[in-house]
Structures are given as C-alpha cells and as structure tokens.
Coordinates of C-alpha atoms in Angstrom, one line a residue:
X131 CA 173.1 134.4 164.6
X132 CA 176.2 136.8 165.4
X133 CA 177.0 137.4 161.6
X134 CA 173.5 137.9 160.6
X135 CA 173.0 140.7 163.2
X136 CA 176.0 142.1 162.1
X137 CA 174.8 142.2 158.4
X138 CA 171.9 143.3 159.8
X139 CA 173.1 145.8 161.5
X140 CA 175.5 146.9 158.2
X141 CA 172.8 147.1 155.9
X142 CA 170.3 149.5 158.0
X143 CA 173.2 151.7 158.7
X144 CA 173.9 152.2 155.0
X145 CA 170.4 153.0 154.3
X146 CA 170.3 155.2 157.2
X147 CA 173.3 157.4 155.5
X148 CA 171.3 157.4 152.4
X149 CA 168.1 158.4 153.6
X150 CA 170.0 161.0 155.9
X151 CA 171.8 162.2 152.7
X152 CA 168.5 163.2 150.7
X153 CA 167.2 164.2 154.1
X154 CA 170.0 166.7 154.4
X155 CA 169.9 167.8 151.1
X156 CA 166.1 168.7 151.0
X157 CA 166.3 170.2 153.9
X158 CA 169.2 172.8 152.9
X159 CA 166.8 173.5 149.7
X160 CA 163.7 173.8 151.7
X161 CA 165.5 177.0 153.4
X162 CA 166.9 177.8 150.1
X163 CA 163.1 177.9 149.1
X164 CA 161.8 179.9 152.0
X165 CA 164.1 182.6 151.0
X166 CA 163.0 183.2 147.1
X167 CA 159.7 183.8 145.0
X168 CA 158.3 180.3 145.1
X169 CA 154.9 179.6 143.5
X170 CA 152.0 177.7 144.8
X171 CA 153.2 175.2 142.1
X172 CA 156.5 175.0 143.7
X173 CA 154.8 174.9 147.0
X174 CA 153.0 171.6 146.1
X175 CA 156.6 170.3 144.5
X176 CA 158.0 170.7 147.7
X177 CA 155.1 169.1 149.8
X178 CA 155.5 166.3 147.8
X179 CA 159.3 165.8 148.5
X180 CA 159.0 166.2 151.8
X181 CA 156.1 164.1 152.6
X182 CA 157.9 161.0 150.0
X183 CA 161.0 161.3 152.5
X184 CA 158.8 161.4 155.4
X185 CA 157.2 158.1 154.2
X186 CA 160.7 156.6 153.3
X187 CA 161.5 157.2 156.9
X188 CA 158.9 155.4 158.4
X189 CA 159.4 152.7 156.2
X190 CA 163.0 152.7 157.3
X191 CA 162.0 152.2 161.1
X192 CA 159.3 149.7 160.3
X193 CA 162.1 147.8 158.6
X194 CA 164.3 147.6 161.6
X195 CA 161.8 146.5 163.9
X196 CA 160.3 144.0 161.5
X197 CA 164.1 142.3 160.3
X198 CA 164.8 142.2 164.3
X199 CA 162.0 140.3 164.9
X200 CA 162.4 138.1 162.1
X201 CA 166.2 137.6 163.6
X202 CA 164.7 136.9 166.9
X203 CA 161.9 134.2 165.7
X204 CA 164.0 132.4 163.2
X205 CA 162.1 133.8 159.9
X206 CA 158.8 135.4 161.0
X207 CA 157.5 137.2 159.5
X208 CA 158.6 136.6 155.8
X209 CA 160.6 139.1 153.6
X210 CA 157.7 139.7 151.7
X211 CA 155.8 140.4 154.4
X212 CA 158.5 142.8 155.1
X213 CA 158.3 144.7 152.2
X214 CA 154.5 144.7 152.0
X215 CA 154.5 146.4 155.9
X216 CA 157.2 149.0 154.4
X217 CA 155.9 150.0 151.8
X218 CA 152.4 150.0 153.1
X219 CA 154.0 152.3 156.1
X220 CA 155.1 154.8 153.5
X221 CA 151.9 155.4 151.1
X222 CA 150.0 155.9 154.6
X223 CA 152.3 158.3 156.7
X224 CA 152.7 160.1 152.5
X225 CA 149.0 160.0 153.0
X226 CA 148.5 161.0 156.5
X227 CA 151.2 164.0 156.1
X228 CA 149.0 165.6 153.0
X229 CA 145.7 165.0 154.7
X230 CA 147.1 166.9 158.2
X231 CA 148.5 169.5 155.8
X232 CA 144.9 169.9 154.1
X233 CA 143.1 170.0 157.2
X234 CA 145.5 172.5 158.8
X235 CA 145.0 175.0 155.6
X236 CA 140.9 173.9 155.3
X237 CA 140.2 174.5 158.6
X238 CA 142.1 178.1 159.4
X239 CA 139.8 180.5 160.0
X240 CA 138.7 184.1 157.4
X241 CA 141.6 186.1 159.5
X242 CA 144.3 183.5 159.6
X243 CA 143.6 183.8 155.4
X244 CA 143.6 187.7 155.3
X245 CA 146.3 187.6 157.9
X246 CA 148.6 185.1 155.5
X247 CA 148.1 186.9 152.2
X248 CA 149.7 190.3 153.4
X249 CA 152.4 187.9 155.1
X250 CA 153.6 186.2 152.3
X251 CA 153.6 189.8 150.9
X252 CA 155.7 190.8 153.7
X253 CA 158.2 188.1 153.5
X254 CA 158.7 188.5 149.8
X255 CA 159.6 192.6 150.5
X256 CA 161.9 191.3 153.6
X257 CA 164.0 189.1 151.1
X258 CA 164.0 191.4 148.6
X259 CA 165.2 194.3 150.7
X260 CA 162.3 196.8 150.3
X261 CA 160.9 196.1 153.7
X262 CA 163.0 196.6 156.8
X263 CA 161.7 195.7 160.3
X264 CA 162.8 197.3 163.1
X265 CA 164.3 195.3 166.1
X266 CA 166.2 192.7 163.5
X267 CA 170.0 193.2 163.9
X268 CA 170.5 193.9 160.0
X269 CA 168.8 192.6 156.8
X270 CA 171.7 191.4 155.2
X271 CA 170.8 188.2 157.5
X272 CA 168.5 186.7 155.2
X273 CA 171.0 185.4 153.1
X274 CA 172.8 183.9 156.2
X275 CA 171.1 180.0 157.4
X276 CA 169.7 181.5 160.6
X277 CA 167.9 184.3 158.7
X278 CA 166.5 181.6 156.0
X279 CA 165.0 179.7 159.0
X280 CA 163.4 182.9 160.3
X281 CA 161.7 183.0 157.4
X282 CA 160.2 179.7 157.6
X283 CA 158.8 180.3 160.6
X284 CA 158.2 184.2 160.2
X285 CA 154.4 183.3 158.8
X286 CA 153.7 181.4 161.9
X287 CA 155.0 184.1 164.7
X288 CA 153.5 187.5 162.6
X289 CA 149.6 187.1 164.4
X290 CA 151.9 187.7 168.0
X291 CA 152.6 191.2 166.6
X292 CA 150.6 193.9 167.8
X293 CA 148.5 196.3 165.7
X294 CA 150.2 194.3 162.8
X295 CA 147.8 196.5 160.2
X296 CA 148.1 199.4 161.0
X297 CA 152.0 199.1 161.2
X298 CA 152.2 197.8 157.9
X299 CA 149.1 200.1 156.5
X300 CA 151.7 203.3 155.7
X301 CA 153.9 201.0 154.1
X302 CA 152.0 198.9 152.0
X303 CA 151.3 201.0 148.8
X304 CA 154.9 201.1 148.1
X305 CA 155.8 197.3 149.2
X306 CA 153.1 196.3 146.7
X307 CA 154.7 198.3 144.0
X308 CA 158.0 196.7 144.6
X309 CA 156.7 193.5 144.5
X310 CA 155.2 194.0 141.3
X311 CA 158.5 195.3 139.5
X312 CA 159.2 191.7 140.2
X313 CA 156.7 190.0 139.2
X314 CA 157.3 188.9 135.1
X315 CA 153.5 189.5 134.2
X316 CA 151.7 188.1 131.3
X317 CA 149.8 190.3 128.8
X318 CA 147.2 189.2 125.9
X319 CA 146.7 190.6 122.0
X320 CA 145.2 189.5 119.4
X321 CA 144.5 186.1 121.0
X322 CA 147.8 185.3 121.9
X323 CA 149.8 185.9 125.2
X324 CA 153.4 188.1 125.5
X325 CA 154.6 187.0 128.5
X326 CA 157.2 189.6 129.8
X327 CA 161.2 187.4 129.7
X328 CA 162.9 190.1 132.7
X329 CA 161.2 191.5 135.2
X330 CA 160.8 195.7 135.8
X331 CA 161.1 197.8 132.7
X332 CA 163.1 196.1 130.7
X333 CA 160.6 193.0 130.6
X334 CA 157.8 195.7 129.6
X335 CA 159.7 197.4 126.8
X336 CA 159.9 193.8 125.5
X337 CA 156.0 193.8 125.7
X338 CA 155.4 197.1 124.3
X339 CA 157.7 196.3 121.0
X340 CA 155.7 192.8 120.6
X341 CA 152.5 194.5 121.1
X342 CA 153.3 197.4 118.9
X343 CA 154.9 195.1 116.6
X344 CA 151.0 193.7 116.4
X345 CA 149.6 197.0 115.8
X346 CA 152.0 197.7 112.8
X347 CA 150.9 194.0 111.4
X348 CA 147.2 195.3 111.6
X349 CA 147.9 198.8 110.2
X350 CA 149.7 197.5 107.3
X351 CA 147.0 195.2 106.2
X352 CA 144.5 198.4 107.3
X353 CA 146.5 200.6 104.5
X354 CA 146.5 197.8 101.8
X355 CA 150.5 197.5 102.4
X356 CA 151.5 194.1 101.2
X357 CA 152.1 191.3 103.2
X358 CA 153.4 188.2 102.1
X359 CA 152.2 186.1 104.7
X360 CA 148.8 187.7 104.7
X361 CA 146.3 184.8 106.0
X362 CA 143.1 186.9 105.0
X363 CA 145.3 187.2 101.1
X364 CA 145.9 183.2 101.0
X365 CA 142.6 182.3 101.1
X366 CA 140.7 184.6 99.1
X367 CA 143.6 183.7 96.5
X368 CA 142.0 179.9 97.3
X369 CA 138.6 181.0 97.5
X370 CA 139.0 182.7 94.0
X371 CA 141.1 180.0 92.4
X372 CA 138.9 177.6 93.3
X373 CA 135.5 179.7 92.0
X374 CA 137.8 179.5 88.7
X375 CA 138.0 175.8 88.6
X376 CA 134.4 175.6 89.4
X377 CA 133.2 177.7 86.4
X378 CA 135.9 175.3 84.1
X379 CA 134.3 172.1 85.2
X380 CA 131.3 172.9 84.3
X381 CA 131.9 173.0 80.9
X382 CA 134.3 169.9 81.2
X383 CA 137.6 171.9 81.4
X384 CA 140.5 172.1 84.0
X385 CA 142.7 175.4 83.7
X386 CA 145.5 172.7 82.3
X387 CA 142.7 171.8 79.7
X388 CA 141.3 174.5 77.8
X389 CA 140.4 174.5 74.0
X390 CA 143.0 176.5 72.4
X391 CA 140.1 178.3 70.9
X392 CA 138.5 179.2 74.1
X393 CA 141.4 180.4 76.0
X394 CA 140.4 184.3 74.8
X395 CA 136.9 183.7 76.1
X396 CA 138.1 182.3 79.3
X397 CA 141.0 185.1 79.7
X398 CA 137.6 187.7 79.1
X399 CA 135.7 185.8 81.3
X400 CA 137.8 186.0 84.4
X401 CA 138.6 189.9 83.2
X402 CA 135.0 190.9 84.5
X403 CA 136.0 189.6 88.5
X404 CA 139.9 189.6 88.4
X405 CA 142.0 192.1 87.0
X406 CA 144.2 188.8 85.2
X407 CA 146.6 190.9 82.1
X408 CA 145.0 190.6 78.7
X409 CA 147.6 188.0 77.8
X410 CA 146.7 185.7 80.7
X411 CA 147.2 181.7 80.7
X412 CA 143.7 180.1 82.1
X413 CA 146.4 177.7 83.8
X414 CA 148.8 180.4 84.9
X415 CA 148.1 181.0 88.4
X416 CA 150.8 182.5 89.7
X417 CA 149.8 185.3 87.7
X418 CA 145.9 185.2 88.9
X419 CA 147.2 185.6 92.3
X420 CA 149.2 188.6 92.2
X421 CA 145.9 190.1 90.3
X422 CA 144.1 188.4 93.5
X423 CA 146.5 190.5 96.0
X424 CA 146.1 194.0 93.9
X425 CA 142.6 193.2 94.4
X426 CA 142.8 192.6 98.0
X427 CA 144.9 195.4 98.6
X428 CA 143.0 197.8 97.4
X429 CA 139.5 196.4 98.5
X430 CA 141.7 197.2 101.8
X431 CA 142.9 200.8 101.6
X432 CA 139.5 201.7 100.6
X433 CA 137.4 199.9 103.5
X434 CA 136.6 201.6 107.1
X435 CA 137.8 199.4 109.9
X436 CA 136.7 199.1 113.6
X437 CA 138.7 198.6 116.5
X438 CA 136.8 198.2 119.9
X439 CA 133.7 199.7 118.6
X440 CA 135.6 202.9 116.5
X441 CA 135.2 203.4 113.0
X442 CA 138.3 204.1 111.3
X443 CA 138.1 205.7 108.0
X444 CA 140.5 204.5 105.3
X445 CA 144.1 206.5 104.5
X446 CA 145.1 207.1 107.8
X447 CA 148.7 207.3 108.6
X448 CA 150.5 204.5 111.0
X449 CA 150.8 207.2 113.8
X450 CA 147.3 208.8 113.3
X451 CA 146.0 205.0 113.0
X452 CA 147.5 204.5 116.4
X453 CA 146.5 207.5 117.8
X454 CA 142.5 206.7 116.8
X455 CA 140.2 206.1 120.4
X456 CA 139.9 202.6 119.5
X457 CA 143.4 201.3 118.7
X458 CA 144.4 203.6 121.9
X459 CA 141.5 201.5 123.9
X460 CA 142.5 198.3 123.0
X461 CA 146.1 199.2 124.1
X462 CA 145.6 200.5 127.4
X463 CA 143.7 197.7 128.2
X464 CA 146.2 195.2 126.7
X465 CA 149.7 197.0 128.7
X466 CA 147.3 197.4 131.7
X467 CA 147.8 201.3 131.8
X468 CA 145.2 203.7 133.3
X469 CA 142.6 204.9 130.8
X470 CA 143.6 208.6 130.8
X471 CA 146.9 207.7 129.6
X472 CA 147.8 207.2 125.9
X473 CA 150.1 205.2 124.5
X474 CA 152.4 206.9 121.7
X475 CA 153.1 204.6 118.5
X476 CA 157.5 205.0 119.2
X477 CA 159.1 206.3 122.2
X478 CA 162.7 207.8 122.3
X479 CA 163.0 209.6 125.0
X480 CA 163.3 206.7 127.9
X481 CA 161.7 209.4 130.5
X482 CA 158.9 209.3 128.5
X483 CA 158.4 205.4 128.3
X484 CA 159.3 205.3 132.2
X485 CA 155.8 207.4 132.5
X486 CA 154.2 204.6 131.1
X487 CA 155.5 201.9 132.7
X488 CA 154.5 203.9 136.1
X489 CA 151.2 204.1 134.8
X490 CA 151.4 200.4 134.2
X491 CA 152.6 199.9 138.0
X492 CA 150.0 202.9 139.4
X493 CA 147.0 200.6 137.9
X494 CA 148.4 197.5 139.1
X495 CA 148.7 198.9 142.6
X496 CA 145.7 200.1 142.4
X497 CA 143.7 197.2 141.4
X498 CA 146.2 195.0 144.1
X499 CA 145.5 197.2 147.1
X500 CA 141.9 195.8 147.4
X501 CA 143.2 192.1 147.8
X502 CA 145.7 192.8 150.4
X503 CA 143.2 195.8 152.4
X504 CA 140.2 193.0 152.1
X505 CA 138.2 192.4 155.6
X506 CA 138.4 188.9 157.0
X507 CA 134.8 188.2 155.4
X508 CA 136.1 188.6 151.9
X509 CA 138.7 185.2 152.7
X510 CA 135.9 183.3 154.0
X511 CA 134.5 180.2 152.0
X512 CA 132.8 182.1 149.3
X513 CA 134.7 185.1 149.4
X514 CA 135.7 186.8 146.5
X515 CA 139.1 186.3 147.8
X516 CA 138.8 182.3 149.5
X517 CA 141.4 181.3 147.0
X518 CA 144.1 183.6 147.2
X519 CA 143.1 183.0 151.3
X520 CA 143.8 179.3 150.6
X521 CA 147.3 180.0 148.5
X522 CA 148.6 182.1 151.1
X523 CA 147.3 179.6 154.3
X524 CA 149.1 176.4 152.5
X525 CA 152.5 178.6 151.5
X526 CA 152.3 179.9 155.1
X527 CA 152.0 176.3 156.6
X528 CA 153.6 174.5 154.4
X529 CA 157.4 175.7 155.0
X530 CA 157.2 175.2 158.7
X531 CA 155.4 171.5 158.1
X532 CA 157.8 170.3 155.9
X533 CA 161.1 171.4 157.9
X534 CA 159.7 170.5 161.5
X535 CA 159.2 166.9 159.8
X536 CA 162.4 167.5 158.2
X537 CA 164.4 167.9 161.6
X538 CA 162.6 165.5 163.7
X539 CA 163.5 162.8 160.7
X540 CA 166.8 163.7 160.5
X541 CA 167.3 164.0 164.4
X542 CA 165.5 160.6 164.7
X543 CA 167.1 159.1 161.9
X544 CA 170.6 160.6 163.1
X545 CA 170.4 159.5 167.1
X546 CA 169.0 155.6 165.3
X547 CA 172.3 155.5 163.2
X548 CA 174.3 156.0 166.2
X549 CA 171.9 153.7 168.4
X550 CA 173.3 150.8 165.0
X551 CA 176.7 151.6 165.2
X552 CA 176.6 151.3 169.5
X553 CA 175.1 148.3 168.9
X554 CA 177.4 147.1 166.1
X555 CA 179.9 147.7 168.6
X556 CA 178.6 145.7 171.4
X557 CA 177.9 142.7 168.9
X558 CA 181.6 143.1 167.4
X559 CA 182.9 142.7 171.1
X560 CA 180.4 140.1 172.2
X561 CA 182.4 136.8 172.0
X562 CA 181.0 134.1 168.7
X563 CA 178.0 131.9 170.3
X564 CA 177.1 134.3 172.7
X565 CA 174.5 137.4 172.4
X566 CA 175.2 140.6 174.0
X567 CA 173.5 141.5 177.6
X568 CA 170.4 143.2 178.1
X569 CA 172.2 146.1 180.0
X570 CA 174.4 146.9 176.7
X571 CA 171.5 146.3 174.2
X572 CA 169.4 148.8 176.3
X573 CA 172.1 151.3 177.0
X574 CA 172.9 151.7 172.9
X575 CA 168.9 152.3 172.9
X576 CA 169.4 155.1 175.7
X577 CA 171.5 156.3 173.4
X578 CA 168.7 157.4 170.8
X579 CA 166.5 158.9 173.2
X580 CA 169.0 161.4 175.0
X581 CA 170.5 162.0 171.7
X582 CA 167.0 163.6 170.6
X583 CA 166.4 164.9 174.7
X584 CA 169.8 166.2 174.8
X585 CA 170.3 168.1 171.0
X586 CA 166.5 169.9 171.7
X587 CA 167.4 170.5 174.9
X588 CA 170.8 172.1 173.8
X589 CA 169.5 174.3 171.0
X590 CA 166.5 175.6 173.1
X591 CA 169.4 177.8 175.1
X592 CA 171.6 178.6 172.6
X593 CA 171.2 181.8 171.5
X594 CA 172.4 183.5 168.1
X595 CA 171.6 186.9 166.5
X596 CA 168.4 186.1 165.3
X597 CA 166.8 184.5 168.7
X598 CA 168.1 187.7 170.7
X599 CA 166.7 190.2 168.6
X600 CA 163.9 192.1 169.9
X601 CA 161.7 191.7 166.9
X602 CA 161.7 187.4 167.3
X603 CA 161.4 188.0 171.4
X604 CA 158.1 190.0 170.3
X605 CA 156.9 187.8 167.7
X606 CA 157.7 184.7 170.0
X607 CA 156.4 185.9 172.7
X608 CA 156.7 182.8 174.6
X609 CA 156.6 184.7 178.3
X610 CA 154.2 187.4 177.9
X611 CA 150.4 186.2 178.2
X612 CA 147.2 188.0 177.4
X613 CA 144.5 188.3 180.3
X614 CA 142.1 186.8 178.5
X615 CA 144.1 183.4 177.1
X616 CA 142.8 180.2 177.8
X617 CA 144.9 177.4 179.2
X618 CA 145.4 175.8 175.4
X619 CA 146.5 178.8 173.9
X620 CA 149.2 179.8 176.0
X621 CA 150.6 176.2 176.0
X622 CA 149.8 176.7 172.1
X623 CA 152.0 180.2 172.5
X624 CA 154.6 178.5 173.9
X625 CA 154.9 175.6 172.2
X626 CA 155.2 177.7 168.9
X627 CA 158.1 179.8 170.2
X628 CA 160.0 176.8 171.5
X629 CA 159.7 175.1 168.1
X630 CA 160.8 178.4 166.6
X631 CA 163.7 179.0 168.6
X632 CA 165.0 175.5 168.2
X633 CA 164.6 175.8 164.0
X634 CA 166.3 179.3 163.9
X635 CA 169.1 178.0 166.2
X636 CA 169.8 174.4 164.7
X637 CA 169.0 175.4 161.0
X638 CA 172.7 178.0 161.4
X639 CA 174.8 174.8 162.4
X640 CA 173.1 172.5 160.5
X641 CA 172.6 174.7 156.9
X642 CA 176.4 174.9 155.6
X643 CA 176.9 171.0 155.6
X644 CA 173.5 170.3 154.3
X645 CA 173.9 172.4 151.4
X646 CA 177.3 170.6 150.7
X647 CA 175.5 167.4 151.0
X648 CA 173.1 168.4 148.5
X649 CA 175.5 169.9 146.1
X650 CA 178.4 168.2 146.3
X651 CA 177.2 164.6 147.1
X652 CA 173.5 164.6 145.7
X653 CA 175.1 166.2 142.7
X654 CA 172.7 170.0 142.9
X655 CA 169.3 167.6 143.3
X656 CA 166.4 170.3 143.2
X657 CA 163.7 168.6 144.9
X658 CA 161.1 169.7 142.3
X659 CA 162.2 173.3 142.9
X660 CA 164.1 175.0 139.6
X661 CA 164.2 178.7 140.3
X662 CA 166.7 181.1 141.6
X663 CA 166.4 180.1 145.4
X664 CA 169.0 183.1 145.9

C-alpha cells in the first residue's frame, strides 16, 4: 500500500510539472499576443490552446481523485474506467469553455460591439505608439509584463471611462491613418490579387510596379508589340493550324502528306488567309506561325480597345495609353486612390509618389471612419456592421478568458503540486505498514487552499506602476459607484477591478520565468500563434 501511494504520488507530480510547463509557456505567449496585431484567425488559434490545456487540467484532477479512490478500494474503479472519465472530463470542460466563450460574445449587447471595435482600435495605436493616454506613467510600459497584462484586460475596463467618444473623437482620424500604414493590404487586377509584402510605402510601391507592370503587359499587346508568351497569339496560332489540317483531311492529306504536285496549290491556298512566304512547306509550321503572329500583331495595332467602358483608338503611346479616362479608372479603383487623382505611368520624384500613396491612405480613412463613428444600431444582429461587432466582442473577450483560466490553472495546479509533494513527505516519514494520520493528510490539503487564499490575497495589495496609475484607478473604478447602479452591477464593478488588479500585478512576477519556460524548455512552442508578437 505505502509504495503504491508513493508511485502514485511520483507519477501525478511529474504530470503536474508537465502540464504546468505548457501552462507557463502559453501563458507568457498569450501576453506576448495581447501586445501585437493578432487576427481573428489567431484569435481562434489561441482559444483553442487555451481551452485544450484547460481540458488537460481537469483531466489531470479527475485523475487524482479517481487513482485515490482506486488505492483506497483495492481496484475500483478500473484503469479504463479511468481513462474513459479523463478523457471524457476534457472534451466537456474543451466544450463547456467554447460554448461560455460563444455565449459571452452572442449575447453582448449593439454598444458592447460598437464600444469593442474602436477598442481594439485603440489598443493596437497604444502598442504601436501613436496613441498616448494620459494618466499612464510612460508608454514604453507596454513592452514591460505588467504593461502586456494591461492590455489584456484594457478591453474589459475601457466602458468605466467617461465620455469615452468624445475623448477619443479628435483623435481618431489620425489613429485610423496609423493603423492603416500597418496594415499590408491586398489589391486586385486583372483577376489576380497583389498582396502588398511590407507594410507603409514601401509595400505600395511594390503594388504600384506589379500593377503597372500589368498595364505595360496590356499596352504592349494594345500596340501589336510582340510578346512571346502571348495567350490570345497561342491559340489563334492553334485555331489556324488546326483550320489547316481541317481543309487537308478533307481531301485525304495531313500537312506531312501532300502530293508533291499539290504542294503549290496548297502553299496558294493558305496565301489567301495567312501571309505563309511563297516558298512555304504545307508541313512547315514553324514558319505558318510567325505568319500567324504578323497577322495578329497587326490585326492588334489597328483595333480600338475599351477599358472600363472607353474606347481607345489604335497608335497611342504607352504614356498617352495610360493617361486615357479608362485605363486611369480602372487604376484608381485598383490602388484604392480618390477619383480626382491620377495616376502617372513612372514616378521619379518620391514627393510625388508620397502624394499618391496619401491619397491611397486619405480614401482609406475615409471609407474606415464610417465603421468605427457607426451608432450602436449599426452592430446589432443585422447591422451592416454585426460582424466586425462580433470580431471585435470575441478579440475583446477572448484575451481576458483565456489568461483568467490560465492563472486559476496554473495557481490550482501549482498549490496541488505542493499539496503531492507535502503528502509525499508525510508518506516517506510514515513508518512501512502504517498509513499516515488524518491530521497530516488534511493539513497537506490545507496546504492547497491557502496557497490559492493566500497568493490572491497577496497580489490584490501589491501595487506596481501600472495598478497606481491614475488612468487604471479610473478605468477600475472599483470604489466609486453611480447613483443609479443596481446591487449586481456594482458587485459586477468590483469584481472586474479585483480580477484586474490581481492579472496586472501577478502577470510582472510571473512573465520573465514563463517566457523562459516556453523558450528555453518548450523549445520557442507558438501555441498556434506565428507572428511578430513584439
């Protein structure tokens, strides 16, 4: 009975340092996450992380419980049994954890929506430095672990913050723009997509040449300039090839297989619709498709041409062909630039291209400030807006979700593995044939509870830059009430800023040896995340 306790006891300690190792690590890249650009995609990557080690971890204390018992009854119930109830334990709290995220994000009301959406814009400007709030000791604390954590929580606390619109209204043109200098956009021509490879201007320029690159493809063909690779040239090459054979078989002939006698008649023949030399082969087709391609070419150059709707007479230069209403349509409306701008077919003066990549960010802002300046009725279900509403709820609930679960596991999971090694003591000290008391056995399980009392408890006083600023005091709020707050939502209030307090506290400690868990241990693991979570 003693040694099988003990091996008992050995084994659920090692899986408790494994679990707690990928806890660690996902939590230290959770913050990491908090403070980047993440994606709805990456979102939903990290949901399904954290809810996989918040199954894991039930499973872990479903398995203690049930081995003890099984110790304690002399095989009941089975190992199988065991395994079934674990793993069962962890599709259902993986389960329970997505459906309590869905339900928070499905049932948060138009404003919460509207109110998340300029929030995430917000926190993307605060990271990125183009958006200073006053009453935060210094923004350089966003890289630091206590700023990360603010972060995570900063969606949750904004709605304490007074007037928030009309605070942020004067400042939300130009956070906008800054956000969309960022943002590596994807543009469409010619039924493909150039997708920009840098962000800001150097990421359009690479646009601009592909797209013009296009334009010069089109004008070439326009003017009757050869092109090899010409797919329009290949098959009428094919098409009149094959019209050749055609007219052969009838008479029983392949071009391989004329009558000697024939071959001037043939040559003739083919004379009246391609301009073959008088000397031609009928099997020389090499030949027939360079006469094909002078053909072409100048059935080209001769030809008007319409781009969106403009007739473009033949003979035009590259520049003027650019120049033309049409070609100068279709381009504005493929590098998104305002339709009183033009775009020039070269630019070497970089002032001059800077102009149009303002314009570019002008109409983007422009068309942006509608989403982010929408009324709550636009994020409602059927809203022309419920589904950037819905993004922005589950990004802003999400974060906080996923590292409150991530604490409480590791807290729980930490205070259990020094609950096993108490009780490993006791069992190491309690003589062979004997079992330990009751007083010792219940004292090491003391030991978990006012390990979780005592480490809440101790990190809702501490204080550290963050928690003492007067921008977290005001978006806390956990002492000031409103005269017309019910019971619920003050406890609600205070709750919130309690839970708040404790993250942006214990996240400082706890961040640096995370991280070197998941780096140097867990060997850089990404948790589904693969961008630059700097």
């Amino acid at each position: 009975m003693r040694q099988a306790q003990i091996r008992q006891i050995l084994i659920l300690i090692a899986l408790t340092v494994v679990y707690l190792s990928f806890e660690l690590g996902f939590n230290a890249r959770l913050l990491d996450v908090v403070g980047s650009r993440a994606t709805p995609h990456d979102i939903e990557e990290l949901e399904f992380f954290g809810r996989t080690l918040s199954g894991i971890a039930a499973a872990l204390v479903v398995l203690q419980l049930l081995w003890t018992r099984r110790l304690r009854t002399g095989g009941q119930p089975s190992f199988l049994k065991i395994v079934v109830a674990c793993a069962v334990t962890a599709l259902v709290v993986f389960g329970a954890i997505k459906m309590l995220v869905n339900v928070l994000v499905d049932t948060r009301d138009a404003d919460f929506r509207r109110v998340a959406t300029n929030a995430g814009l917000l926190q993307r400007s605060l990271v990125q430095g183009d958006l200073h709030l006053d009453g935060l000791v210094d923004d350089g604390v966003y890289a630091r672990p206590e700023g990360k954590a603010f972060l995570a929580v900063f969606q949750v606390l904004l709605s304490n913050i007074d007037n928030l619109d009309d605070k942020v209204e004067p400042k939300k043109r130009q956070v906008i723009r800054s956000d969309l200098q960022r943002q590596m956009k994807t543009f469409s021509f010619d039924g493909r997509d150039v997708r920009m490879t840098a962000p800001g201007i150097r990421g359009y320029h690479q646009v601009y040449t592909s797209v013009m690159q296009s334009v010069a493809d089109r004008w070439k063909k326009y003017a009757g300039v050869p092109v090899a690779s010409d797919i329009g040239l290949a098959r009428e090459q094919d098409r009149a090839w094959s019209d050749y054979r055609n007219s052969l078989s009838r008479r029983g002939w392949t071009p391989e297989r004329v009558p000697a006698r024939y071959q001037g008649r043939v040559t003739q023949d083919v004379r009246k619709r391609i301009p073959v030399p008088a000397d031609w082969q009928p099997h020389d087709r090499a030949t027939f498709n360079e006469a094909v391609a002078q053909q072409y070419w100048k059935t080209m150059r001769s030809r008007t041409v319409h781009v969106e709707g403009d007739a473009i007479p033949p003979g035009l230069s590259y520049e003027d062909f650019v120049a033309r209403p049409g070609v100068q349509k279709l381009l504005r409306q493929t590098l998104m630039v305002p339709a009183s701008m033009n775009v020039a077919a070269n630019y070497t003066d970089p002032a001059s291209f800077k102009r149009l990549y303002d314009g570019m960010l002008d109409r983007a802002v422009d068309e942006a400030m509608p989403r982010f300046s929408a009324s709550a009725s636009d994020f409602q279900r059927g809203g022309q807006h419920q589904k950037l509403g819905e993004d922005a709820a589950r990004a802003a609930i999400v974060p906080p979700v996923a590292l409150l679960c991530s604490l409480l596991g590791a807290v729980g999971h930490f205070a259990k593995l020094l609950y096993l090694i108490a009780k490993l003591l006791v069992w190491l000290r309690t003589p062979a044939g004997q079992q330990p008391g009751r007083t010792a056995t219940r004292a090491a399980g003391l030991a978990l509870v006012l390990t979780l009392v005592c480490v809440w408890t101790a990190f809702s006083f501490m204080q550290n830059s963050v928690t003492q600023s007067e921008l977290f005091q005001q978006m806390s709020r956990a002492d000031v009430g409103r005269d017309d707050e019910s019971l619920g939502q003050a406890l609600r209030r205070r709750v919130l800023a309690n839970v708040a307090h404790v993250v942006v506290v214990g996240q400082a400690y706890t961040y640096p040896f995370n991280e070197a868990v998941r780096t140097r241990l867990l060997g850089g693991i990404k948790y589904g995340y693969h961008g630059d979570a700097g």
